[in-house]
Coordinates of C-alpha atoms and ligand atoms in Angstrom, one line a residue:
M1 CA -68.7 11.8 -11.7
T2 CA -65.9 13.2 -13.9
A3 CA -65.3 12.0 -17.3
P4 CA -62.6 9.3 -17.6
S5 CA -59.3 11.3 -18.5
P6 CA -57.6 10.0 -21.7
P7 CA -54.7 7.5 -21.1
L8 CA -51.3 9.0 -20.3
S9 CA -48.3 8.8 -22.5
A10 CA -45.5 6.6 -21.4
T11 CA -43.4 9.4 -20.2
L12 CA -46.2 11.0 -18.2
E13 CA -47.1 7.7 -16.7
L14 CA -43.6 7.1 -15.4
A15 CA -43.2 10.7 -14.2
C16 CA -46.5 10.3 -12.2
E17 CA -45.2 7.0 -10.7
L18 CA -41.9 8.6 -9.7
I19 CA -43.7 11.9 -8.3
R20 CA -46.0 9.6 -6.1
R21 CA -42.9 8.4 -4.3
P22 CA -42.2 11.1 -1.7
S23 CA -38.4 10.9 -2.0
V24 CA -37.3 14.0 -0.1
T25 CA -33.4 14.2 0.2
P26 CA -31.7 11.7 0.9
V27 CA -34.7 9.2 0.7
D28 CA -35.3 7.5 -2.4
E29 CA -38.6 5.7 -1.7
G30 CA -38.1 3.1 -4.5
C31 CA -37.7 5.5 -7.3
Q32 CA -34.4 4.0 -8.3
E33 CA -35.9 0.4 -8.1
L34 CA -38.5 1.5 -10.5
M35 CA -35.9 2.9 -12.9
M36 CA -33.5 0.0 -12.6
R37 CA -36.4 -2.5 -13.3
R38 CA -37.2 -0.7 -16.6
L39 CA -33.4 -0.6 -17.6
Q40 CA -32.8 -4.2 -16.6
A41 CA -35.6 -5.2 -18.9
L42 CA -33.8 -3.6 -21.6
G43 CA -30.7 -5.5 -21.0
F44 CA -28.6 -2.9 -18.9
R45 CA -26.1 -4.1 -16.5
I46 CA -27.2 -2.6 -13.2
E47 CA -25.0 -1.6 -10.3
P48 CA -26.7 -0.2 -7.3
M49 CA -24.1 1.9 -5.2
R50 CA -25.4 2.7 -1.9
I51 CA -22.8 5.0 -0.2
E52 CA -23.5 5.8 3.6
E53 CA -27.2 6.8 3.7
V54 CA -27.6 7.6 -0.1
E55 CA -28.9 5.3 -2.8
N56 CA -27.2 5.7 -6.1
F57 CA -27.0 3.5 -9.2
W58 CA -24.8 3.2 -12.4
A59 CA -26.2 1.1 -15.3
S60 CA -24.8 0.7 -18.8
H61 CA -25.9 -0.9 -22.1
G62 CA -23.8 -1.9 -25.2
E63 CA -20.1 -2.5 -26.1
Q64 CA -17.2 -1.8 -24.0
D65 CA -15.5 0.1 -26.8
G66 CA -16.9 3.2 -28.6
P67 CA -18.2 6.3 -27.0
V68 CA -20.2 6.4 -23.9
L69 CA -23.3 8.7 -23.6
C70 CA -24.5 9.0 -20.0
F71 CA -27.8 10.3 -18.7
A72 CA -27.4 11.7 -15.2
G73 CA -29.9 13.0 -12.6
H74 CA -31.3 12.7 -9.2
T75 CA -34.4 11.1 -7.6
D76 CA -34.4 13.2 -4.5
V77 CA -36.7 16.3 -4.1
V78 CA -36.7 19.3 -1.9
P79 CA -39.2 19.5 1.0
T80 CA -42.7 20.4 0.1
G81 CA -43.0 23.3 2.6
P82 CA -46.7 23.8 4.1
L83 CA -49.1 21.2 2.5
Q84 CA -52.1 23.5 3.0
A85 CA -50.4 26.0 0.6
W86 CA -50.4 23.5 -2.2
Q87 CA -53.2 23.7 -4.7
H88 CA -53.0 19.9 -5.4
Q89 CA -51.1 17.8 -2.9
P90 CA -47.6 17.5 -3.8
F91 CA -47.2 13.7 -4.2
D92 CA -50.6 13.2 -6.0
A93 CA -49.1 13.8 -9.4
L94 CA -52.0 15.1 -11.4
I95 CA -52.5 17.0 -14.6
D96 CA -54.5 20.2 -14.0
A97 CA -57.1 21.9 -16.5
Q98 CA -54.2 24.0 -18.0
G99 CA -52.3 20.7 -18.9
M100 CA -49.7 21.2 -16.2
L101 CA -48.3 18.1 -14.4
C102 CA -48.3 19.3 -10.9
G103 CA -46.3 17.9 -8.0
R104 CA -42.9 18.1 -6.2
G105 CA -40.2 16.9 -8.6
A106 CA -42.4 17.5 -11.7
A107 CA -39.8 19.9 -13.1
D108 CA -36.8 19.1 -10.8
M109 CA -36.3 16.5 -12.0
K110 CA -38.6 13.4 -12.1
G111 CA -40.1 14.5 -15.5
S112 CA -36.6 14.5 -16.9
L113 CA -35.9 11.1 -15.6
A114 CA -39.0 9.7 -17.1
A115 CA -38.2 11.3 -20.5
M116 CA -34.7 9.8 -20.3
I117 CA -36.0 6.2 -19.6
I118 CA -38.7 6.3 -22.4
A119 CA -36.4 7.8 -24.9
V120 CA -33.8 5.0 -24.1
E121 CA -36.4 2.4 -24.3
R122 CA -37.4 3.3 -27.8
F123 CA -33.9 3.9 -28.9
V124 CA -32.6 0.5 -27.7
A125 CA -35.9 -1.1 -29.4
D126 CA -35.1 0.7 -32.7
H127 CA -31.3 0.3 -32.6
P128 CA -30.6 -2.9 -30.5
K129 CA -26.9 -2.9 -32.0
H130 CA -26.2 0.7 -31.4
K131 CA -22.7 2.1 -31.2
G132 CA -20.8 2.4 -27.9
R133 CA -22.7 2.6 -24.6
I134 CA -25.6 4.2 -23.0
A135 CA -25.2 4.7 -19.3
F136 CA -27.2 6.1 -16.3
L137 CA -25.8 7.7 -13.3
I138 CA -28.6 8.4 -10.7
T139 CA -28.3 9.6 -7.2
S140 CA -30.8 10.5 -4.3
D141 CA -28.6 13.2 -2.9
E142 CA -28.3 16.2 -5.2
E143 CA -30.6 18.5 -3.2
G144 CA -28.8 17.8 0.1
P145 CA -25.1 17.8 1.2
A146 CA -24.2 16.1 -2.2
Q147 CA -21.2 14.2 -0.7
H148 CA -22.2 10.6 -1.1
G149 CA -24.1 11.1 -4.4
T150 CA -22.8 11.8 -7.9
K151 CA -19.5 12.9 -6.4
A152 CA -18.7 9.6 -4.7
V153 CA -20.0 7.6 -7.6
I154 CA -17.7 9.5 -9.9
E155 CA -14.7 8.8 -7.7
R156 CA -15.5 5.1 -7.9
L157 CA -15.9 5.3 -11.8
A158 CA -12.6 7.2 -12.0
A159 CA -10.9 4.6 -9.7
R160 CA -11.6 1.8 -12.2
N161 CA -10.9 4.0 -15.3
E162 CA -14.4 4.1 -16.6
R163 CA -14.6 6.4 -19.6
L164 CA -17.5 8.9 -20.0
D165 CA -17.5 10.9 -23.1
W166 CA -20.7 12.7 -23.0
C167 CA -23.3 13.4 -20.4
I168 CA -26.7 14.8 -20.4
V169 CA -27.9 16.0 -17.0
G170 CA -31.7 16.4 -16.8
E171 CA -31.6 19.5 -14.7
P172 CA -34.4 21.9 -15.6
S173 CA -32.3 24.3 -17.9
S174 CA -35.2 25.9 -19.9
T175 CA -36.4 29.4 -19.2
A176 CA -39.7 29.9 -21.1
L177 CA -40.0 27.2 -23.6
V178 CA -38.5 23.6 -23.4
G179 CA -35.0 23.6 -25.0
D180 CA -34.6 27.4 -25.2
V181 CA -31.5 27.2 -23.0
V182 CA -29.1 24.4 -22.2
K183 CA -26.4 24.7 -19.7
N184 CA -22.9 23.9 -21.1
G185 CA -21.1 24.9 -17.9
R186 CA -21.3 26.4 -14.5
R187 CA -19.4 28.9 -12.6
G188 CA -17.1 28.0 -9.7
S189 CA -18.1 28.7 -6.2
L190 CA -15.6 29.6 -3.6
G191 CA -16.8 30.5 0.0
A192 CA -14.8 32.0 2.8
T193 CA -15.3 33.0 6.6
L194 CA -13.1 36.0 7.4
T195 CA -12.3 36.7 11.1
V196 CA -10.8 40.0 12.0
R197 CA -9.5 40.3 15.5
G198 CA -9.5 43.5 17.4
V199 CA -9.3 44.4 21.0
Q200 CA -12.5 44.6 23.0
G201 CA -12.9 47.8 25.1
H202 CA -15.2 50.6 26.4
V203 CA -16.5 53.0 23.6
A204 CA -15.5 55.9 25.9
Y205 CA -12.0 54.7 25.9
P206 CA -11.1 53.9 22.2
H207 CA -7.4 54.4 22.8
L208 CA -7.4 51.3 25.0
A209 CA -9.2 49.2 22.2
R210 CA -8.9 48.2 18.6
N211 CA -12.3 48.2 16.7
P212 CA -12.4 45.4 14.2
I213 CA -15.5 47.0 12.5
H214 CA -13.6 50.1 11.7
L215 CA -10.5 48.2 10.7
A216 CA -12.5 45.8 8.4
A217 CA -14.9 48.2 6.8
P218 CA -12.4 49.7 4.3
A219 CA -10.9 46.4 3.3
L220 CA -14.5 44.9 2.8
A221 CA -15.3 48.1 0.6
E222 CA -12.2 47.5 -1.4
L223 CA -13.1 43.8 -1.8
A224 CA -16.8 44.7 -2.9
A225 CA -15.4 47.2 -5.4
E226 CA -12.7 45.1 -6.9
H227 CA -12.9 43.9 -10.4
W228 CA -11.9 40.3 -10.5
D229 CA -12.0 39.5 -14.2
D230 CA -13.9 40.2 -17.4
G231 CA -15.4 36.8 -17.9
N232 CA -15.2 35.4 -21.4
A233 CA -17.4 34.4 -24.2
F234 CA -18.9 31.7 -22.0
F235 CA -18.9 33.1 -18.5
P236 CA -20.0 36.4 -16.9
P237 CA -17.3 38.3 -14.8
T238 CA -16.5 36.7 -11.6
S239 CA -18.7 38.2 -8.9
F240 CA -17.9 38.7 -5.0
Q241 CA -20.7 38.9 -2.5
V242 CA -20.7 39.2 1.4
S243 CA -23.6 37.2 2.6
N244 CA -23.1 37.6 6.5
L245 CA -21.5 40.3 8.6
N246 CA -21.4 40.0 12.4
A247 CA -19.7 41.8 15.2
G248 CA -20.7 43.4 18.4
T249 CA -21.8 42.2 21.9
G250 CA -25.3 43.7 21.7
A251 CA -24.3 46.4 24.2
T252 CA -24.2 49.8 22.9
N253 CA -21.0 50.9 25.0
V254 CA -18.7 48.1 24.0
I255 CA -16.1 47.9 21.1
P256 CA -16.3 44.3 20.1
G257 CA -13.2 42.2 19.8
E258 CA -14.0 40.5 16.7
L259 CA -15.8 40.7 13.4
R260 CA -16.8 37.8 11.2
A261 CA -17.8 38.0 7.5
V262 CA -19.0 35.3 5.3
F263 CA -18.4 35.9 1.6
N264 CA -18.6 34.0 -1.6
F265 CA -17.1 34.0 -5.1
R266 CA -19.0 32.8 -8.2
F267 CA -16.1 32.6 -10.6
S268 CA -15.4 32.3 -14.3
T269 CA -12.7 30.1 -15.9
E270 CA -10.7 33.4 -16.1
S271 CA -9.9 33.2 -12.5
T272 CA -8.4 30.5 -10.4
V273 CA -9.0 29.4 -6.8
E274 CA -5.4 30.2 -5.8
G275 CA -5.4 33.5 -7.6
L276 CA -8.7 34.6 -6.0
Q277 CA -7.3 33.6 -2.5
K278 CA -4.0 35.5 -3.2
R279 CA -5.8 38.7 -4.2
V280 CA -8.1 38.6 -1.2
E281 CA -5.3 38.2 1.3
A282 CA -3.2 40.9 -0.4
I283 CA -6.1 43.3 0.2
L284 CA -6.5 42.3 3.8
D285 CA -2.7 42.5 4.3
R286 CA -2.6 46.0 2.8
H287 CA -5.1 47.3 5.4
G288 CA -2.9 45.8 8.2
L289 CA -5.6 43.5 9.5
D290 CA -5.1 40.8 12.1
Y291 CA -7.2 38.2 10.5
H292 CA -7.8 34.6 9.5
V293 CA -9.6 33.2 6.5
E294 CA -11.3 29.8 6.2
W295 CA -11.8 28.8 2.6
A296 CA -14.5 26.4 1.5
L297 CA -14.4 25.4 -2.3
S298 CA -17.6 24.0 -3.3
G299 CA -17.2 23.7 -6.9
L300 CA -14.7 24.4 -9.7
P301 CA -16.1 26.0 -12.9
F302 CA -16.5 23.7 -15.9
L303 CA -17.3 24.4 -19.6
T304 CA -18.3 22.2 -22.4
E305 CA -17.1 24.0 -25.6
P306 CA -19.0 23.5 -28.8
G307 CA -18.3 19.9 -30.0
A308 CA -20.1 16.5 -30.6
L309 CA -22.5 16.7 -27.7
L310 CA -23.3 20.3 -27.8
D311 CA -24.0 20.0 -31.5
A312 CA -26.1 16.9 -31.3
V313 CA -28.3 18.5 -28.6
A314 CA -28.7 21.8 -30.4
A315 CA -29.5 20.0 -33.6
S316 CA -32.1 17.8 -31.8
I317 CA -33.7 20.7 -30.1
K318 CA -33.9 22.6 -33.5
A319 CA -35.3 19.3 -35.3
V320 CA -38.0 18.8 -32.6
T321 CA -39.1 22.4 -31.6
G322 CA -37.7 24.5 -34.3
R323 CA -35.9 26.6 -31.8
E324 CA -32.1 27.7 -31.7
T325 CA -31.1 26.9 -28.3
T326 CA -28.8 29.2 -26.2
P327 CA -25.9 27.7 -24.2
S328 CA -25.5 29.3 -20.8
T329 CA -23.3 29.0 -17.8
S330 CA -25.7 30.9 -15.4
G331 CA -27.3 29.5 -12.3
G332 CA -26.1 27.7 -9.3
T333 CA -23.7 24.8 -9.1
S334 CA -24.9 21.4 -10.3
D335 CA -23.8 17.8 -10.2
G336 CA -22.3 18.5 -13.5
R337 CA -19.2 19.9 -11.7
F338 CA -18.4 16.4 -10.5
I339 CA -18.9 14.6 -13.8
A340 CA -16.8 17.1 -15.8
T341 CA -13.8 16.1 -13.7
L342 CA -13.5 12.9 -15.8
G343 CA -12.9 15.2 -18.9
T344 CA -16.5 14.5 -19.9
Q345 CA -18.4 16.9 -22.0
V346 CA -21.5 17.8 -19.9
V347 CA -24.8 19.6 -21.0
E348 CA -27.6 20.1 -18.8
L349 CA -31.0 19.8 -20.6
G350 CA -34.4 19.7 -19.0
P351 CA -37.8 21.4 -18.8
V352 CA -38.8 25.0 -17.7
N353 CA -37.4 25.9 -14.4
A354 CA -39.9 28.6 -13.4
T355 CA -41.4 26.7 -10.5
I356 CA -38.6 24.6 -9.3
H357 CA -38.3 24.2 -5.3
Q358 CA -41.5 26.3 -5.1
I359 CA -45.0 25.6 -3.8
N360 CA -47.2 24.2 -6.6
E361 CA -44.1 23.0 -8.7
R362 CA -45.5 22.2 -12.1
V363 CA -44.4 21.5 -15.7
L364 CA -46.3 21.5 -18.9
A365 CA -47.2 18.0 -19.5
S366 CA -46.7 18.1 -23.2
D367 CA -43.1 19.5 -22.6
L368 CA -42.1 16.1 -21.3
E369 CA -43.2 14.5 -24.6
V370 CA -41.0 17.1 -26.4
L371 CA -38.1 16.5 -23.9
T372 CA -38.3 12.7 -24.5
E373 CA -38.1 13.3 -28.3
I374 CA -35.1 15.6 -27.9
Y375 CA -33.3 12.9 -25.8
Y376 CA -34.2 10.2 -28.4
Q377 CA -32.9 12.4 -31.3
T378 CA -29.7 13.0 -29.5
L379 CA -29.2 9.2 -29.0
V380 CA -29.8 8.8 -32.7
K381 CA -27.2 11.5 -33.7
L382 CA -24.5 10.2 -31.2
L383 CA -25.0 6.4 -31.1
A384 CA -27.2 5.1 -34.0
Ligands
LIG401 ZN1 -32.3 19.2 -9.6

C-alpha cells in the first residue's frame, strides 16, 4: 500500500486528463471535446472546425467590439517511440518523486492547454463583464503536416474578417525556468531541391562526359560561404545549410549524369524569399550550371515588436516569478507563423522545453501552476 497522494490542483488534474488521451497526430482522442465542454460551461460560443481528417475548434467569449486575446495551441502529440524505453508509461500521466509530471505531451503542450483553461475559468469568474473577447484556437495537427490545422482555421477566420489582436501560443518556450524565455517571432524557412544536370560517361573517357559533381561543388562551396544578411536586433543572421547531397550510380567507373542537393534557409526579416532566390540563382548562373531549382516555402518570418501583448506578458512573468523574460526568435517554425498573417501580435509562452519530443517527456508540476498564474495575470492586464 502506498500513502494516498495529496489532491491535484485544477491545472494538474486537467493536464493529466489530457495526457491520458493518446492523441498522436492527427488523432484528437476527445481532448478537444473535454476543452470545449469546459469553455461552454463558461459561456463560450463554440465552433468545432473539422477540416479533412483534422479536428480543430474556435471558441470565443465576450463582446464583439474591443480587443481580442486568443489562446492558441495543439492537442496532438508526437509518437512515443519504444514504450519499453519509458520509465513511466507515456499516457499514464503521473507525478514522480521529483515532482515532475511525466508523459507524452506534458511539456508540448497539454500542460499549457490545461493552464490556459484554468486561467480563463478563474478570469471569467472574477471578471464576468471583461473587456473585448477571449478566444481559443485549438488544432490536432501541429506536429504533423499542419495543412488542415491552424493554417486552415486562420484562412476561414480571415475570410469572415475576424479580428485577432493578440495571441498567446502555449508552445514550450522556456529554457531553464518557466518564463525565462518567450518567443516573439520565428525565422522563416525556405527549402529547395537543386538538380544539376551533366552528361553520364566512363571515368576513363571524361572528355565525352560532363561531371555534375565537379560542376556543382564550387557553386555549393560559394553558397555555403555566402553572407546573406547581418540579422537585426530581433533575428540572428540568415543561415544556409545543405541537408542532402546525392549523385552517382554506385559504380566506381561511371561519371554520374545528375546531382541533387537539398538545402534550407532559416531567414531573418532582413531577407526576402524573392531576394534569396535571386541570389542563389545568380551564383548558380555564374558557375554556368545546367540546373533546375524547386523551391518550397514552409514559413515566412514573423516578429512581434514590443507593444501591449509583449509588455503584458513580460510584466506578468515578472510579477509571478520575479524574472525578467528574454524575447527570442530562435528555434524551429511554429503555428505562430499562420496566426501572424492576420496582423496579430503573437507571443509563445509555455513551460520548459528540455524534454519535448523525447522519451520520458516531463515538466515540473509546480511550473504549470506558475504558468496558470502568468496567463491569468496577462488576462487581467489586457482585458480586466
Ligand atoms: Zn508543440
